[in-house]
Coordinates of C-alpha atoms in Angstrom, one line a residue:
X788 CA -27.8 -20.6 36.1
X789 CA -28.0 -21.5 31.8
X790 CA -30.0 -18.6 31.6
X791 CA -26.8 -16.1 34.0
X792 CA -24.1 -18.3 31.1
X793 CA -26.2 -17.6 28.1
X794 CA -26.0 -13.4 28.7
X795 CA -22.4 -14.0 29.6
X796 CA -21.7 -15.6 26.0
X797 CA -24.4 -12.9 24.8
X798 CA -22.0 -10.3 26.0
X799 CA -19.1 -11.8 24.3
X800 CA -20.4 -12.6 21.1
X801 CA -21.2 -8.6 20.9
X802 CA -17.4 -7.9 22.3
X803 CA -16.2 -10.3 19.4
X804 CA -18.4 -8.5 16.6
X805 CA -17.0 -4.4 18.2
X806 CA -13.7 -4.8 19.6
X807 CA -10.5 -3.2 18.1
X808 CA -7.1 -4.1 18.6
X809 CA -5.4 -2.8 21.8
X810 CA -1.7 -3.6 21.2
X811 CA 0.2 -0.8 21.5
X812 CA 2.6 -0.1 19.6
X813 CA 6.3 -0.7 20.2
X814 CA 9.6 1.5 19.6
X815 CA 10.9 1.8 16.7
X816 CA 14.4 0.6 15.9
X817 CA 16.7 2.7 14.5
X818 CA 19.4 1.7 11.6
X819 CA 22.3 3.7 10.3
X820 CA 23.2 3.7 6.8
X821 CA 27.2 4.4 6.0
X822 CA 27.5 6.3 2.7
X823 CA 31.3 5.5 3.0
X824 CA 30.8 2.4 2.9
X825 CA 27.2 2.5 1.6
X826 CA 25.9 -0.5 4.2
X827 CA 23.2 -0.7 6.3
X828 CA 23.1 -1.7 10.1
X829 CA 26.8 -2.5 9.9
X830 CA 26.2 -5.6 7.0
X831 CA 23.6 -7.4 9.9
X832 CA 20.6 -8.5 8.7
X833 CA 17.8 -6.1 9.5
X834 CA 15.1 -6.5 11.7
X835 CA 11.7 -7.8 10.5
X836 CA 8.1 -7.0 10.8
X837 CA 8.5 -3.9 12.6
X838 CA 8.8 -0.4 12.2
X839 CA 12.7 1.5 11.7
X840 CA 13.6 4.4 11.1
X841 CA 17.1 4.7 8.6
X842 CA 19.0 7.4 9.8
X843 CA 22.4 8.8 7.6
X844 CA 25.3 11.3 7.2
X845 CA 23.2 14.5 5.3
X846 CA 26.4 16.3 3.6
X847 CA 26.4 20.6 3.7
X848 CA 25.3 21.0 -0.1
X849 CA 22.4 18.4 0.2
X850 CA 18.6 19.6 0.6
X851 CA 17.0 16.1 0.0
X852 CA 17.1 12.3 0.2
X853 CA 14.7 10.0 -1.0
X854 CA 14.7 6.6 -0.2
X855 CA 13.6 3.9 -3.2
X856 CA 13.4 0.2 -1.9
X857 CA 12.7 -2.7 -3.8
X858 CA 12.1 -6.0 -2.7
X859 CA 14.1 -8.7 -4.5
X860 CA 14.9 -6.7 -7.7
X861 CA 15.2 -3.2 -8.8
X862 CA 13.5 -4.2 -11.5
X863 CA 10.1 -4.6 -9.5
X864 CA 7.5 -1.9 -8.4
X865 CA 8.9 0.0 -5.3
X866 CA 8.1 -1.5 -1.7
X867 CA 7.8 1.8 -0.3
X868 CA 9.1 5.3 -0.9
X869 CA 10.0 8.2 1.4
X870 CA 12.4 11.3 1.8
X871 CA 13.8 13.6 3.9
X872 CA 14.0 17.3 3.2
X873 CA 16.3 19.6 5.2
X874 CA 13.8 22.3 6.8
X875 CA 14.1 25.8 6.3
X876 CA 17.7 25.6 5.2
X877 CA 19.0 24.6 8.4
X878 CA 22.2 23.3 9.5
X879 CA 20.9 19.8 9.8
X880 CA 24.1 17.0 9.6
X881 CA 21.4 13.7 10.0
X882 CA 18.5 13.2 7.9
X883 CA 15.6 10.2 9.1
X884 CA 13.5 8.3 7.1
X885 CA 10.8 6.1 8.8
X886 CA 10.1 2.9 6.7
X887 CA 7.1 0.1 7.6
X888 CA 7.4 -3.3 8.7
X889 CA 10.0 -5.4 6.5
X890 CA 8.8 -8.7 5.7
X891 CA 11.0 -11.7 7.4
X892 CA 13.8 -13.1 5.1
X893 CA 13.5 -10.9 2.4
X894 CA 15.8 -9.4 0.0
X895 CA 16.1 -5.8 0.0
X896 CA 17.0 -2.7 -2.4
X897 CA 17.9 0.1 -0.6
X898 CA 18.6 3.5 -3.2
X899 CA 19.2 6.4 -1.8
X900 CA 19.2 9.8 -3.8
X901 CA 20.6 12.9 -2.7
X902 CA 19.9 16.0 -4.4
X903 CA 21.1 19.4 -4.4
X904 CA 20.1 23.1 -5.5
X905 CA 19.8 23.5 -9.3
X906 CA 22.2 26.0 -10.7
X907 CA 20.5 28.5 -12.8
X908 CA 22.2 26.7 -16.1
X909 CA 20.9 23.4 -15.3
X910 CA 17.3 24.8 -15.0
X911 CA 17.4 27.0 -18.1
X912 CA 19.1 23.7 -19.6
X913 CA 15.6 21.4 -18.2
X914 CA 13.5 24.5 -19.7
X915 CA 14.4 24.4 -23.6
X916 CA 14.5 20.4 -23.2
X917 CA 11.2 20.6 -22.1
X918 CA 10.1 23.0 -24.9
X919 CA 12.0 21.2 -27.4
X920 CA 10.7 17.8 -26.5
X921 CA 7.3 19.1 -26.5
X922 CA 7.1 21.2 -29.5
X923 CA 8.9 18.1 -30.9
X924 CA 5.9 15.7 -29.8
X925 CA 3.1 18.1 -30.8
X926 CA 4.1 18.7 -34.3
X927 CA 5.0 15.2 -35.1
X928 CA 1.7 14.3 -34.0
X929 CA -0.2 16.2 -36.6
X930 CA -0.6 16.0 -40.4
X931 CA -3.0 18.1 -43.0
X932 CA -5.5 17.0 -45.4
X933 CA -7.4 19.2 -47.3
X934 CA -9.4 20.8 -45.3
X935 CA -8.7 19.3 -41.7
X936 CA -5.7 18.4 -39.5
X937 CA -5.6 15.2 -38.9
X938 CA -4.3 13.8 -35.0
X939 CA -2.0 10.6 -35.2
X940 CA -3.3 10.2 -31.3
X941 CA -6.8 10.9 -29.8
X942 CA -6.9 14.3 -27.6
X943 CA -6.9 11.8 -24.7
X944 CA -3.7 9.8 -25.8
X945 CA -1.8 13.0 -27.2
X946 CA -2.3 14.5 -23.6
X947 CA -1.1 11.4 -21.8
X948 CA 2.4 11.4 -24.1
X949 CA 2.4 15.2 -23.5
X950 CA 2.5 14.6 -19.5
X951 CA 4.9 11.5 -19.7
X952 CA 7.1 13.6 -21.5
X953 CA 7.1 15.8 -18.3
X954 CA 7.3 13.4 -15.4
X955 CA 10.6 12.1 -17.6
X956 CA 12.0 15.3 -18.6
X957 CA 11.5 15.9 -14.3
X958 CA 13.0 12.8 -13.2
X959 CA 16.0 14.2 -12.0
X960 CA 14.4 17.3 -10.3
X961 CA 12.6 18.2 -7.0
X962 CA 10.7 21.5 -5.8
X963 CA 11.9 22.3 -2.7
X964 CA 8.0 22.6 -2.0
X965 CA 6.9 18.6 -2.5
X966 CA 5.1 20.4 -5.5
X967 CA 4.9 17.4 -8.2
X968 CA 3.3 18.3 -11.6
X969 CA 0.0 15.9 -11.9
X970 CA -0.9 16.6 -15.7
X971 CA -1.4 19.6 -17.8
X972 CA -4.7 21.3 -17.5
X973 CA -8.4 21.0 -19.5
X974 CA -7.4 24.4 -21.3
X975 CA -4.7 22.1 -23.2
X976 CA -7.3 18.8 -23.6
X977 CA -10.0 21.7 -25.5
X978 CA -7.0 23.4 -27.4
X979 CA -6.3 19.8 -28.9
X980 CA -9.9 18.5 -29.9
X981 CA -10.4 22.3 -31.1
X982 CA -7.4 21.5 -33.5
X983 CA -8.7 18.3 -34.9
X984 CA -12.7 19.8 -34.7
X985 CA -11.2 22.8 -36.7
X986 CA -12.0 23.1 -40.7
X987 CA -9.6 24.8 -42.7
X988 CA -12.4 26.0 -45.0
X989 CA -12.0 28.9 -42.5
X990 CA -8.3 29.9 -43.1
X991 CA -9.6 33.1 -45.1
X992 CA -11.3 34.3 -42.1
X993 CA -8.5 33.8 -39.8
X994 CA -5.7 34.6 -41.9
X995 CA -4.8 38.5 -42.3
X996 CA -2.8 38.0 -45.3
X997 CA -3.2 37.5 -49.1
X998 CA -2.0 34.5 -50.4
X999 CA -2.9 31.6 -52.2
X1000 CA -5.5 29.3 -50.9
X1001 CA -3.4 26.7 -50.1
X1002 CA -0.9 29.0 -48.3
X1003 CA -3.5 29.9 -46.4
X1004 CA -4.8 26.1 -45.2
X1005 CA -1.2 25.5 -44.1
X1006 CA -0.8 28.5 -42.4
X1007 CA -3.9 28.3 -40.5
X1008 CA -2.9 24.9 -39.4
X1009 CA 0.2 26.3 -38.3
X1010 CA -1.2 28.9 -36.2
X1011 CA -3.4 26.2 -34.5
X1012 CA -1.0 24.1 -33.5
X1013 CA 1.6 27.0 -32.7
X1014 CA -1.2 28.3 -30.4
X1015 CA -1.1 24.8 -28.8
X1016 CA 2.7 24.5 -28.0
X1017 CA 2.7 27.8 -26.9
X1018 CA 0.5 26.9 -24.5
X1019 CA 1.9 23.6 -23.1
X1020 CA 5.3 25.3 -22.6
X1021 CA 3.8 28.0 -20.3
X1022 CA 2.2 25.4 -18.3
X1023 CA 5.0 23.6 -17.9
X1024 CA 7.3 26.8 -17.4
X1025 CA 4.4 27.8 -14.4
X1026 CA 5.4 25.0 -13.1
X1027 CA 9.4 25.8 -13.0
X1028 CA 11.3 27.7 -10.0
X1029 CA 14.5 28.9 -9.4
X1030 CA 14.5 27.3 -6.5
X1031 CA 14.7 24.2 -7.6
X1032 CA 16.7 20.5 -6.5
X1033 CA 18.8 18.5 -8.7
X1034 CA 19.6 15.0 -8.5
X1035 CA 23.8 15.0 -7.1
X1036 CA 24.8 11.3 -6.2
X1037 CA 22.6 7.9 -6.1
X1038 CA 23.7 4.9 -3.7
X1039 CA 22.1 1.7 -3.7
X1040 CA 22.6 -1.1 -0.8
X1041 CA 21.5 -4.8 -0.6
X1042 CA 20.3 -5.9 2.3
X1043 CA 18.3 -8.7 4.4
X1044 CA 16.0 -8.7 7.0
X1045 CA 16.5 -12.1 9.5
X1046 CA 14.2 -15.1 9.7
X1047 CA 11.8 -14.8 12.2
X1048 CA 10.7 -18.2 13.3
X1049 CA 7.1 -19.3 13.1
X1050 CA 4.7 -19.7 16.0
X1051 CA 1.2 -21.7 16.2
X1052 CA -1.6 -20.2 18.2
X1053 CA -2.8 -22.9 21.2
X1054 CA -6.5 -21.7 22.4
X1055 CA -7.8 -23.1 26.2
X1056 CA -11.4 -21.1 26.6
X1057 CA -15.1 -21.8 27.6
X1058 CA -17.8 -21.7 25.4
X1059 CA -21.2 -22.6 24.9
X1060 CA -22.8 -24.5 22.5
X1061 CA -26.5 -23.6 21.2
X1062 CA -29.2 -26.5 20.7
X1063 CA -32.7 -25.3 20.1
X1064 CA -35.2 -23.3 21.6
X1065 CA -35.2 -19.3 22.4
X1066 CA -34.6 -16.8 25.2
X1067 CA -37.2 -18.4 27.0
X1068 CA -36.7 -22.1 26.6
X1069 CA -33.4 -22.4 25.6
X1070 CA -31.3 -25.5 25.3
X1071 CA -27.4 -25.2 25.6
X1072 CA -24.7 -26.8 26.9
X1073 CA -21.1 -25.6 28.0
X1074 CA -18.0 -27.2 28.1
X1075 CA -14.1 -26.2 28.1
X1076 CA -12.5 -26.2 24.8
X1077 CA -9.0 -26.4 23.8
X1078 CA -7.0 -26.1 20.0
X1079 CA -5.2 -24.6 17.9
X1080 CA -5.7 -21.0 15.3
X1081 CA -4.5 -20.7 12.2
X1082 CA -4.3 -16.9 11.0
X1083 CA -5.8 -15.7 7.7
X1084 CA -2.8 -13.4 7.2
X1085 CA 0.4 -11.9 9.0
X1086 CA -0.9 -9.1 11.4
X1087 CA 2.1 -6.9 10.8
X1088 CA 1.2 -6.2 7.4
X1089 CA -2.9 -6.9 7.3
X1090 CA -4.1 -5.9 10.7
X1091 CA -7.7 -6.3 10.6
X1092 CA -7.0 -9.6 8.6
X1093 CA -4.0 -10.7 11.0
X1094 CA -6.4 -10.9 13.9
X1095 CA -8.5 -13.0 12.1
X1096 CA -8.1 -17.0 12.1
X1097 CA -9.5 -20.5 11.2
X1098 CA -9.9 -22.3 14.7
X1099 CA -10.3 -25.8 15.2
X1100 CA -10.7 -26.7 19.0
X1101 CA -12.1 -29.8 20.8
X1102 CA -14.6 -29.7 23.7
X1103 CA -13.0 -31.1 26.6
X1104 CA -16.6 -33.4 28.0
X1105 CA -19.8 -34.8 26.5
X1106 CA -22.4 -32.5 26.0
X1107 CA -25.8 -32.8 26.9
X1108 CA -29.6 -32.3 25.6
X1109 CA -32.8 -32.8 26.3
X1110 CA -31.0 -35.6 28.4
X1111 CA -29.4 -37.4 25.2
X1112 CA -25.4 -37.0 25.9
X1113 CA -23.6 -36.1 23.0
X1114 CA -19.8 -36.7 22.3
X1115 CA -18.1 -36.1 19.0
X1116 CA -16.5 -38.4 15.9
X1117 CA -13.2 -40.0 16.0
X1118 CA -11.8 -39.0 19.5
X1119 CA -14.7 -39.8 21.4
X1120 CA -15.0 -35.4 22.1
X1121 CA -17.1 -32.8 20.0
X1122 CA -15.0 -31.0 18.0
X1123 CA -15.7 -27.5 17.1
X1124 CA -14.3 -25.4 13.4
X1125 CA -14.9 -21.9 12.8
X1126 CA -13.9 -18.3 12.8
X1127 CA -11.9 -16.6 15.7
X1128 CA -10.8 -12.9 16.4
X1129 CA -8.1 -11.8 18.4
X1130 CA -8.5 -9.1 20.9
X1131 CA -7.3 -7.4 24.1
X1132 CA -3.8 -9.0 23.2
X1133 CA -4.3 -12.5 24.6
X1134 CA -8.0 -13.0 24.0
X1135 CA -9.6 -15.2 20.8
X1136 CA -13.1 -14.8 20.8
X1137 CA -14.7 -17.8 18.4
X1138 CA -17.9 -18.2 16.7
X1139 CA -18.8 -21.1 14.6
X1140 CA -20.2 -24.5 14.3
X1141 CA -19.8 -28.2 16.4
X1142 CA -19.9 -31.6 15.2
X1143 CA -21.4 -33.8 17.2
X1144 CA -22.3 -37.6 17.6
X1145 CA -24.5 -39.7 19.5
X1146 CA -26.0 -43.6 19.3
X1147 CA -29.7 -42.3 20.2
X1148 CA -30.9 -44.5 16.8
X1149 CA -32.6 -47.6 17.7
X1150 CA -30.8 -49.2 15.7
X1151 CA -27.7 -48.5 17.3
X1152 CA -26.0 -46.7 14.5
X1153 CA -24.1 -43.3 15.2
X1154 CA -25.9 -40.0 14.1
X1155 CA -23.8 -37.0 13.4
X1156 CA -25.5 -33.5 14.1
X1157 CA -24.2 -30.0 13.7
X1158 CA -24.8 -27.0 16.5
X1159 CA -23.7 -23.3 16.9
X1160 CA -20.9 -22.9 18.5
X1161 CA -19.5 -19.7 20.5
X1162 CA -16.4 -19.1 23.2
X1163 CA -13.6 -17.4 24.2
X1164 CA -10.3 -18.2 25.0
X1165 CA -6.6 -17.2 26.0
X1166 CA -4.6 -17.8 23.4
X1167 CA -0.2 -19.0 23.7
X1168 CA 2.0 -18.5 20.8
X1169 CA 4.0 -22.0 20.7
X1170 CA 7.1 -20.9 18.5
X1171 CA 8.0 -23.3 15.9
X1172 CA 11.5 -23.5 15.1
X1173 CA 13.0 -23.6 18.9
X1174 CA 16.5 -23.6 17.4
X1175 CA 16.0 -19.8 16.3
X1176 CA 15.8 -16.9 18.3
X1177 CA 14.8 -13.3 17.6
X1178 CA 17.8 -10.8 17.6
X1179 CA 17.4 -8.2 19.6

């Protein structure tokens, strides 16, 4: 019969170690957003640690929104960001954006941006500010000296102001496409270490005109680093369509999500508890166990984590040995500590250590041992703030 329990536990050691997470998902709430009176969910407090969806008015003339949200400030790194782009120019009045799980109790930034087609005056507007700010940042960068030019900025660092001065020159803008511009290309990174690799010693062989030999030095120069704008403005003018989206209007609403109240996990399993020996001529004892979990992180937003816990149960009877009886320290019961891992939606499966006592010395003192410890359990969520109930 120990031998039938041990290949039971066998089994579910092997489930603990390979099972995923069953629970299915639930459906996802949806909350309105009123540009009129730019609130969310009517000024309620929004629900927590599940998934919404914000849906909104989508005027005629709009092509895009894109949803910023903060958490506590506007001044922090977004939460999350997402958008919603009318399709194929049809007569859409609603746009959706699906958000993840809010945290419980949290302060919220909600900034919506809407943007509309680009006229062609605003985009030949964004074209020479882009040239301009460029050129502006290229030549700046650069001075001569004798017979070199002379970079204020490594290649490396010149190429990183080049592409900030994109992304900030494009803040405002959107290809109707989801295209974003990542960074100018390696032709630019070889144009700029040719520049600074370049000696002007060789002006006479570049230059088709008679001059002086300083005249010529400078003009070399200036043909090197002309060759080098010229070059980052067609990228970035590639990169331009007609078809372009402008930002129109930006709202921004405050929000909270509501206070979920806490729960603590209460484990009643069976498990066995591992003495010595092997397959063969194995010692063991079982015993029903009952306790309590305490999670390594919220499962909502760390699911493999979330299932995870720090059990600490006690054994329900003495155990027994190689007929010595063992009970445990302090309440008279072993008491087991270790890992769990929650499965199948109500099942904790636990592997980990008991502490055990017994007053086998002869001199009638208690010893403490230590034995491996496996079980599984149902586990009950016992909410902890009764005076609070989930909206629904």
């Amino acid at each position: 019969m120990k031998k039938l329990t041990f290949y039971i536990f066998s089994i579910i050691i092997l489930l603990f170690l390979t099972s995923g997470d069953l629970i299915g998902q639930s459906n996802i709430r949806t909350i309105t957003f009123d540009i009129l009176k730019n609130q969310l969910f009517g000024g309620a407090e929004l629900p927590a640690e599940e998934p919404i969806k914000i849906v909104g008015l989508l005027p005629e003339e709009v092509h895009r929104v894109e949803l910023i949200l903060y958490e506590k400030s506007e001044k922090n790194k977004p939460y999350y960001i997402g958008f919603y782009q009318r399709p194929f120019d049809m007569k859409v009045d609603r746009f959706e954006i699906q958000l993840d799980p809010l945290r419980s109790g949290r302060q919220y930034f909600f900034t919506f941006q809407y943007f509309t087609k680009a006229t062609p005056e605003q985009l030949r507007a964004l074209q020479l500010s882009l040239n301009a700010n460029l050129e502006a940042a290229i030549r700046s960068n650069y001075i001569y000296r004798r017979n070199s030019i002379i970079g204020l900025q490594s290649p490396n660092q010149l190429l990183k102001t080049l592409n900030a001065l994109i992304a900030e020159g494009l803040q405002e803008f959107r290809h109707t496409t989801g295209r974003t511009f990542d960074r100018f290309s390696s032709l630019v990174l070889a144009k700029i270490r040719q520049i600074e690799s370049e000696s002007l010693s060789n002006a006479r062989f570049n230059i088709a005109k008679k001059s002086k030999e300083e005249s010529q030095r400078v003009a070399y120069a200036e043909k090197l680093i002309q060759e080098l704008i010229e070059l980052v403005q067609s990228e970035a003018t590639q990169f331009l369509s007609d078809n372009m989206l402008i930002l129109r209007e930006e709202r921004t609403s405050v929000a909270v999500t509501e206070q979920l109240p806490g729960s603590i996990p209460i484990n009643f399993g069976y498990g066995f508890v591992y003495w010595e020996g092997n397959f063969s001529n194995l010692v063991y004892d079982t015993s029903p166990y009952v306790g309590i979990s305490i999670p390594l992180a919220n499962k909502t937003f760390a699911r493999y984590l979330g299932n995870a816990s720090l059990s600490v149960d006690v054994l329900l009877r003495d155990l027994e040995f190689s007929q010595i009886k063992y009970s445990g320290p302090v309440i008279n019961l072993p008491i087991y500590a270790g890992l769990g891992y929650k499965a199948f939606r109500v099942a904790r499966f636990h592997i980990g250590g008991t502490l055990l006592s017994s007053d086998a010395n002869s001199d009638g003192q208690i010893q403490l041992d230590a034995a491996l410890f496996g079980g599984v359990s149902i586990e009950l969520n016992v909410w902890a703030g009764f005076d609070k109930k989930r909206k629904r």
